[in-house]
XYZ file of N, CA and C in Angstrom:
558
model
N 2.584 10.756 -6.253
C 1.408 11.269 -5.746
C 0.358 11.863 -5.688
N 0.718 13.362 -6.246
C -0.824 13.351 -6.673
C -2.015 13.372 -8.128
N -1.095 12.896 -8.257
C -2.055 11.641 -9.824
C -3.006 11.000 -9.570
N -2.195 10.578 -8.755
C -2.835 8.960 -7.904
C -4.181 9.701 -7.455
N -3.829 10.684 -5.910
C -4.760 11.309 -5.354
C -5.449 12.194 -6.623
N -5.762 12.085 -6.940
C -6.313 12.948 -7.807
C -6.720 12.354 -9.370
N -6.062 11.683 -10.083
C -6.942 9.904 -10.549
C -7.811 9.719 -9.518
N -7.813 9.162 -8.342
C -9.070 9.171 -7.289
C -10.523 10.541 -7.364
N -9.823 10.829 -6.264
C -11.396 12.407 -7.357
C -11.313 12.795 -8.206
N -11.225 11.696 -9.424
C -11.472 12.127 -11.020
C -12.722 11.216 -10.935
N -12.662 10.026 -10.244
C -13.436 8.923 -10.440
C -14.533 9.356 -9.084
N -14.306 10.037 -8.205
C -15.507 9.962 -7.683
C -14.698 10.328 -5.856
N -13.900 9.880 -5.577
C -13.277 9.876 -4.816
C -13.703 11.018 -3.586
N -14.878 11.236 -2.874
C -14.694 12.368 -1.644
C -13.576 12.064 -0.687
N -12.905 11.649 -0.746
C -12.409 11.077 1.013
C -10.452 11.553 0.263
N -10.454 11.702 -0.957
C -9.061 12.982 -1.684
C -9.137 13.662 -1.789
N -11.079 14.084 -2.443
C -11.079 15.559 -2.514
C -10.273 16.284 -1.454
N -11.244 15.383 -0.425
C -10.916 16.666 0.560
C -9.200 16.521 1.379
N -8.594 15.370 0.751
C -7.128 15.617 1.352
C -6.951 16.078 0.467
N -7.057 16.310 -0.949
C -6.292 17.956 -2.104
C -6.334 18.975 -1.962
N -8.159 19.520 -0.943
C -8.582 20.356 -0.271
C -7.581 20.973 0.937
N -7.052 19.558 2.036
C -6.636 20.807 2.955
C -3.882 20.429 2.412
N -3.753 19.584 1.331
C -2.974 20.149 1.252
C -2.823 21.187 0.672
N -3.553 22.253 0.420
C -3.362 23.007 -0.854
C -4.420 24.063 0.106
N -5.163 24.923 0.548
C -6.434 25.934 1.428
C -4.951 27.126 1.169
N -4.201 25.711 2.026
C -3.796 26.726 2.343
C -1.894 27.641 1.920
N -1.977 26.938 0.770
C -1.409 27.798 -0.704
C -1.488 28.701 -1.499
N -2.316 27.911 -1.086
C -3.439 29.339 -2.075
C -3.826 30.693 -1.507
N -4.158 29.864 0.086
C -3.918 31.394 0.998
C -2.588 32.690 0.782
N -2.125 31.308 0.969
C -0.572 32.120 0.301
C -0.559 32.888 -0.585
N -0.464 32.035 -1.159
C -0.143 32.171 -2.533
C -0.940 34.086 -3.246
N -1.787 34.111 -2.785
C -3.358 34.601 -3.065
C -3.180 36.450 -1.823
N -2.927 36.113 -1.054
C -2.680 36.992 -0.165
C -0.681 37.685 -0.408
N -0.007 36.909 -1.477
C 1.108 37.366 -1.769
C 0.454 38.545 -3.139
N -0.091 37.528 -3.978
C -0.534 38.874 -4.665
C -1.337 40.115 -4.416
N -1.826 40.152 -2.955
C -2.233 41.734 -2.368
C -3.532 41.480 -1.861
N -4.885 40.494 -2.146
C -5.931 40.247 -1.516
C -6.077 40.312 -0.193
N -7.253 40.562 0.289
C -7.312 40.256 1.859
C -7.785 39.435 1.939
N -7.792 38.098 3.387
C -8.114 37.354 3.370
C -9.462 36.884 3.257
N -10.478 37.984 3.109
C -11.493 37.473 3.201
C -12.760 37.309 1.697
N -12.098 37.957 0.698
C -11.635 38.040 -0.173
C -11.675 36.696 -0.424
N -10.042 36.152 -0.572
C -9.270 34.691 -0.444
C -9.988 33.995 -0.408
N -10.374 33.705 0.805
C -11.645 32.591 1.767
C -12.309 32.664 0.175
N -12.973 33.296 -0.211
C -13.938 33.382 -1.422
C -13.637 32.766 -2.299
N -12.728 33.511 -2.728
C -11.972 33.070 -4.222
C -11.737 31.142 -4.191
N -11.207 31.266 -2.518
C -10.569 29.603 -2.664
C -11.793 28.274 -2.670
N -12.663 29.484 -2.321
C -13.985 28.554 -1.986
C -14.384 28.041 -3.130
N -14.315 28.637 -3.977
C -15.155 29.606 -5.294
C -14.006 28.015 -6.316
N -12.726 28.329 -6.117
C -12.079 27.545 -7.167
C -13.096 25.884 -6.255
N -12.409 25.590 -5.968
C -12.701 24.205 -4.795
C -13.987 24.181 -5.251
N -15.584 24.743 -5.230
C -16.864 24.097 -6.345
C -16.114 23.306 -7.034
N -15.376 24.477 -7.804
C -15.432 24.271 -9.367
C -15.294 23.782 -9.518
N -14.228 22.858 -8.917
C -13.424 22.247 -8.942
C -13.714 20.499 -8.791
N -14.268 20.708 -7.756
C -16.077 19.235 -7.130
C -16.461 19.147 -9.113
N -17.179 20.374 -8.682
C -19.162 20.643 -9.915
C -18.379 19.993 -11.213
N -16.718 19.966 -11.475
C -16.400 19.920 -13.098
C -15.855 18.138 -13.110
N -14.835 17.614 -12.261
C -13.794 16.231 -11.738
C -14.308 15.829 -12.917
N -15.252 15.910 -13.814
C -15.462 14.415 -14.412
C -14.571 15.353 -15.995
N -14.024 16.804 -15.621
C -14.099 17.113 -16.499
C -12.132 17.443 -17.086
N -12.511 16.875 -15.655
C -10.588 17.323 -15.619
C -9.167 15.944 -15.755
N -10.416 15.538 -16.492
C -9.117 13.909 -16.806
C -7.270 14.951 -17.186
N -7.551 15.879 -17.911
C -6.610 16.457 -18.438
C -5.869 16.612 -18.040
N -5.965 17.906 -16.526
C -5.376 18.246 -16.030
C -3.951 17.316 -15.514
N -2.843 17.433 -15.921
C -1.329 17.340 -15.880
C -0.246 17.883 -14.864
N -0.807 18.740 -13.958
C -0.358 19.386 -12.374
C -1.344 20.511 -12.021
N -1.891 19.392 -10.825
C -2.457 19.926 -9.973
C -2.257 21.364 -9.427
N -1.464 21.297 -8.545
C -0.308 23.084 -8.077
C -0.761 24.697 -8.571
N -0.486 22.995 -10.089
C -0.515 24.333 -11.225
C -2.466 24.736 -11.946
N -2.915 23.572 -11.736
C -3.705 24.458 -12.532
C -4.729 25.169 -10.797
N -4.751 24.733 -9.516
C -5.191 25.106 -8.684
C -5.624 26.954 -8.437
N -3.877 27.194 -8.794
C -3.340 28.768 -8.806
C -3.900 28.689 -9.827
N -3.424 28.698 -11.304
C -4.035 29.264 -11.986
C -5.514 29.701 -11.811
N -6.408 28.416 -11.607
C -7.556 29.216 -10.886
C -7.637 30.303 -10.454
N -7.248 30.141 -9.112
C -7.547 30.864 -8.339
C -6.917 32.223 -8.490
N -5.946 32.674 -9.834
C -5.851 33.668 -10.566
C -6.551 34.465 -11.048
N -7.199 33.803 -12.395
C -7.725 33.872 -13.295
C -9.178 34.381 -11.912
N -10.081 34.004 -11.702
C -10.567 33.993 -10.569
C -10.455 35.040 -9.219
N -9.547 35.372 -8.807
C -8.905 37.069 -8.575
C -9.223 37.693 -9.637
N -8.535 37.189 -11.232
C -8.048 38.974 -11.718
C -9.617 38.817 -12.547
N -10.707 37.833 -12.502
C -11.918 38.062 -12.849
C -12.387 39.118 -12.206
N -12.561 38.913 -9.829
C -13.298 39.287 -9.314
C -12.898 41.006 -9.442
N -11.629 41.071 -9.456
C -10.853 42.202 -9.851
C -10.911 43.015 -11.124
N -11.535 42.639 -12.836
C -11.938 43.051 -13.262
C -13.072 43.607 -13.144
N -14.591 42.848 -12.033
C -16.168 43.319 -12.112
C -15.550 44.394 -10.993
N -14.954 44.245 -10.403
C -14.880 45.876 -9.792
C -13.835 46.936 -9.644
N -13.666 46.609 -10.792
C -12.812 47.885 -11.547
C -13.379 48.050 -12.936
N -14.083 49.237 -13.060
C -14.529 49.399 -15.204
C -14.147 50.105 -14.893
N -12.979 50.781 -14.921
C -12.658 51.777 -15.749
C -11.197 51.986 -15.985
N -10.409 51.201 -15.407
C -9.238 50.615 -15.744
C -8.952 49.236 -16.544
N -8.447 49.353 -16.727
C -7.108 48.298 -17.797
C -6.066 47.474 -16.685
N -6.840 46.345 -16.355
C -6.108 45.141 -15.729
C -5.188 45.612 -16.103
N -4.725 46.035 -17.418
C -3.233 45.658 -17.862
C -1.903 47.052 -16.269
N -3.353 47.710 -16.053
C -2.320 48.548 -15.469
C -2.849 48.729 -14.087
N -2.716 47.074 -14.284
C -3.332 47.466 -12.397
C -1.593 46.561 -11.457
N -0.829 47.283 -10.539
C -0.209 46.807 -10.571
C 0.557 46.049 -9.092
N 1.468 44.798 -9.653
C 1.417 43.722 -8.649
C 2.061 44.180 -7.936
N 1.334 43.681 -6.368
C 1.858 43.963 -4.295
C 2.405 43.001 -4.095
N 2.883 41.955 -5.332
C 3.846 40.189 -4.538
C 4.468 40.880 -3.708
N 3.914 39.874 -2.741
C 4.969 39.768 -1.474
C 5.215 38.289 -1.191
N 6.243 38.110 -0.855
C 6.906 36.448 0.049
C 6.909 37.048 0.861
N 6.309 36.518 2.261
C 6.847 36.204 2.777
C 7.826 34.326 3.413
N 8.902 34.763 4.461
C 9.977 34.107 4.556
C 9.263 33.039 5.098
N 8.059 31.319 6.002
C 8.310 31.025 6.845
C 8.975 30.418 6.380
N 9.181 29.776 4.755
C 9.731 28.428 5.129
C 11.409 28.035 6.126
N 11.505 29.155 6.159
C 12.770 29.099 6.856
C 12.460 28.688 7.989
N 11.641 28.593 8.230
C 11.098 28.647 10.334
C 11.520 27.077 10.903
N 12.266 26.266 10.384
C 12.155 25.061 10.224
C 13.594 24.776 9.853
N 14.767 25.971 9.434
C 15.752 25.575 9.621
C 17.024 26.595 10.052
N 16.444 27.834 10.581
C 17.182 28.782 11.408
C 16.819 29.036 12.143
N 17.610 29.334 13.006
C 17.390 30.209 14.881
C 16.942 30.506 15.191
N 15.905 31.165 16.430
C 15.240 33.045 15.695
C 16.481 32.989 15.191
N 16.996 33.801 16.555
C 18.334 35.141 16.238
C 18.674 35.483 15.023
N 19.095 33.802 14.269
C 19.712 34.282 12.843
C 18.457 34.734 12.014
N 16.368 34.185 11.966
C 16.301 34.202 10.725
C 16.562 35.784 11.097
N 15.721 36.690 12.010
C 15.587 37.851 11.740
C 16.752 38.654 11.065
N 18.056 38.330 10.952
C 18.610 39.096 10.103
C 18.412 38.444 8.692
N 18.308 37.677 8.475
C 18.065 36.623 7.304
C 16.762 37.759 6.669
N 15.431 37.302 7.550
C 13.689 38.205 7.306
C 14.415 40.274 6.320
N 16.231 40.486 6.932
C 15.662 42.213 7.305
C 17.009 41.184 5.466
N 17.859 40.459 5.314
C 18.762 40.851 4.086
C 17.695 40.100 3.199
N 16.436 39.430 3.547
C 15.626 39.124 2.176
C 14.895 39.781 1.960
N 14.621 40.312 2.645
C 13.800 41.753 1.985
C 13.803 43.110 1.770
N 15.351 42.956 2.155
C 16.793 43.850 0.933
C 16.241 43.253 -0.015
N 16.605 42.632 -0.420
C 16.612 41.640 -1.721
C 15.836 41.716 -2.944
N 14.421 41.342 -2.045
C 12.944 41.613 -2.496
C 12.679 42.434 -3.295
N 13.202 43.497 -2.560
C 12.326 44.973 -2.407
C 13.461 45.911 -3.639
N 14.228 44.399 -4.343
C 14.830 45.634 -5.268
C 14.285 44.974 -6.848
N 12.929 44.136 -6.219
C 12.409 43.419 -6.995
C 10.979 44.055 -7.750
N 10.606 43.557 -9.195
C 9.198 44.181 -9.666
C 7.935 43.206 -8.484
N 6.791 43.640 -8.100
C 5.492 42.014 -7.651
C 6.002 41.789 -9.512
N 6.278 41.141 -10.244
C 6.118 40.511 -11.039
C 6.822 39.747 -11.206
N 8.042 40.438 -11.277
C 9.506 39.454 -10.567
C 9.896 39.198 -9.156
N 8.896 39.214 -8.443
C 8.589 38.428 -6.844
C 7.364 37.896 -6.768
N 6.763 37.607 -7.575
C 5.542 36.395 -8.155
C 6.565 35.697 -9.186
N 6.770 35.446 -9.975
C 8.272 35.062 -10.625
C 8.917 33.688 -9.191
N 10.097 34.727 -8.792
C 10.534 33.748 -8.006
C 10.042 32.893 -7.154
N 9.234 33.309 -6.357
C 7.956 32.609 -6.183
C 7.491 31.579 -6.708
N 7.421 31.422 -7.551
C 6.129 29.738 -8.164
C 7.456 29.332 -8.743
N 8.969 30.000 -9.601
C 9.766 28.371 -10.720
C 11.008 28.366 -8.725
N 10.768 29.356 -7.946
C 11.718 28.799 -6.847
C 11.059 28.015 -4.806
N 9.502 28.865 -5.252
C 8.575 27.982 -4.074
C 8.838 26.852 -4.147
N 7.749 26.886 -5.404
C 6.843 26.438 -5.558
C 7.190 25.681 -6.827
N 8.340 25.441 -7.333
C 8.797 24.624 -8.656
C 8.075 24.374 -9.114
N 7.731 25.307 -9.572
C 7.028 25.673 -11.284
C 7.479 25.161 -12.534
N 7.459 24.483 -13.753
C 8.739 25.272 -15.155
C 8.249 25.938 -15.101
N 8.908 26.531 -16.142
C 8.306 27.310 -17.242
C 7.046 27.860 -17.807
N 7.080 26.601 -18.612
C 5.758 26.482 -19.381
C 4.484 26.724 -18.336
N 4.875 27.022 -17.455
C 3.900 27.098 -16.194
C 3.751 28.708 -16.065
N 4.966 29.233 -15.539
C 5.325 30.197 -14.520
C 4.359 30.923 -16.510
N 5.074 30.889 -17.496
C 4.711 31.177 -18.478
C 2.907 31.167 -18.840
N 2.126 30.521 -18.709
C 0.972 30.222 -18.777
C -0.216 30.209 -17.539
N -0.131 30.697 -16.361
C -0.397 31.118 -15.248
C 0.024 33.542 -15.185
N 1.549 33.500 -15.760
C 1.606 35.262 -15.897
C 1.171 35.300 -17.512
N 0.658 34.975 -18.453
C 0.461 35.664 -19.438
C 1.389 36.179 -20.212
N 2.249 35.115 -20.110
C 4.590 35.329 -20.962
C 4.662 34.462 -21.519
N 4.911 34.591 -22.582
C 5.782 33.581 -23.245
C 6.441 32.615 -22.644
N 7.623 31.398 -23.074
C 8.032 30.922 -21.772
C 9.347 31.220 -22.413
N 10.056 31.781 -23.463
C 11.235 33.172 -23.416
C 11.185 33.756 -22.808
N 9.780 34.359 -22.791
C 9.637 35.646 -21.330
C 10.118 35.785 -20.314
N 9.431 33.841 -19.191
C 9.754 33.918 -17.911
C 11.049 33.079 -17.771
N 11.893 32.984 -18.902
C 12.935 32.370 -18.121
C 13.835 34.379 -18.019
N 14.041 34.569 -19.371
C 14.383 35.690 -19.101
C 13.970 36.437 -17.854
N 13.226 36.679 -17.525
C 12.257 37.521 -16.309
C 13.298 36.309 -15.091
N 12.924 35.297 -14.952
C 13.695 35.090 -13.723
C 15.438 34.734 -13.716
N 15.529 34.812 -15.096
C 17.281 35.515 -15.182
C 17.019 37.435 -14.840
N 16.366 37.960 -14.622
C 16.894 39.179 -14.543
C 16.552 39.068 -13.494
N 15.226 38.677 -12.714
C 15.373 38.915 -11.210
C 16.652 38.377 -10.165
N 17.239 37.533 -10.565
C 18.255 36.817 -10.033
C 19.538 37.365 -10.170
N 19.455 38.152 -11.269
C 21.264 39.229 -11.527
C 20.564 40.184 -10.567
N 19.482 40.749 -10.293
C 19.500 42.215 -9.559
C 19.718 42.080 -8.701
N 19.114 40.344 -7.701
C 19.175 39.766 -6.520
C 20.957 40.199 -6.064
N 21.552 39.317 -7.742
C 22.599 39.275 -6.965
C 23.734 40.535 -7.018
N 23.123 41.284 -7.781
C 23.689 42.894 -7.653
C 23.295 43.291 -5.919
N 22.236 43.087 -5.668
C 21.962 44.102 -4.806
C 23.236 42.965 -3.643
N 23.486 41.313 -3.303
C 24.233 41.164 -2.568
C 24.377 39.400 -3.074
N 24.742 39.297 -3.366
C 25.694 38.120 -4.759
C 26.000 36.859 -2.760
N 27.085 37.463 -2.323
C 27.003 36.310 -1.109
C 25.738 35.751 -0.906
N 25.723 36.761 -0.602
C 24.456 35.961 0.283
C 23.004 35.547 -0.578
N 22.519 35.912 -1.124
C 21.535 35.302 -2.048
C 22.247 33.455 -2.081
N 23.518 33.663 -2.705
C 23.988 32.580 -2.900
C 23.768 31.098 -1.574
N 23.752 31.969 -0.357
C 23.554 30.866 1.101
C 22.393 30.932 1.095
N 21.722 31.950 0.706
C 20.395 31.207 0.938
C 19.389 29.827 -0.212
N 20.137 30.571 -1.170
C 19.578 29.933 -2.550
C 19.542 27.394 -1.738
N 20.924 27.672 -0.357
C 21.896 26.291 -0.241
C 19.936 26.391 0.372
N 19.450 26.938 1.474
C 18.554 26.606 2.679
C 17.343 26.375 1.612
N 17.195 27.469 0.376
C 15.578 26.534 -0.504
C 15.774 25.771 -0.673
């Protein structure tokens, strides 16, 4: 469905643009917050992403995965902001503060169980580095392919596969049975 709507947008349909915006604005905000950016900075960056998308629509016919394209655009925009605000720091030294909020489970689990599962999930996620959290988020929450993750995270495809595997192994070592039970809900 995204492909059809996106093609309509590229061909000049403003209603398709509105649909795309409404579908992805909250996901982009959630992703940006997970990267550790403030809400107001994110609102500006997301607006920039959509303005550039709208203005460059004629040049976007090669885009194959709209969600990936928007995530990549937002991350690039945020990294550009970070680079411009930090003149003496190497961007590679930036510590990821990626966090995941598990509101996906809200519809699946009764309120009393949700708090206990959130507590256990946070314990599992606390065992991961920021980059590992981001990779798990992209792979399992947003279903991105390893090629997309590797591009978004500036790593090789093999490295992205290894990073996912290591993150899962690390979480399994914290609590094997719980991780398997949670994977069933996702």
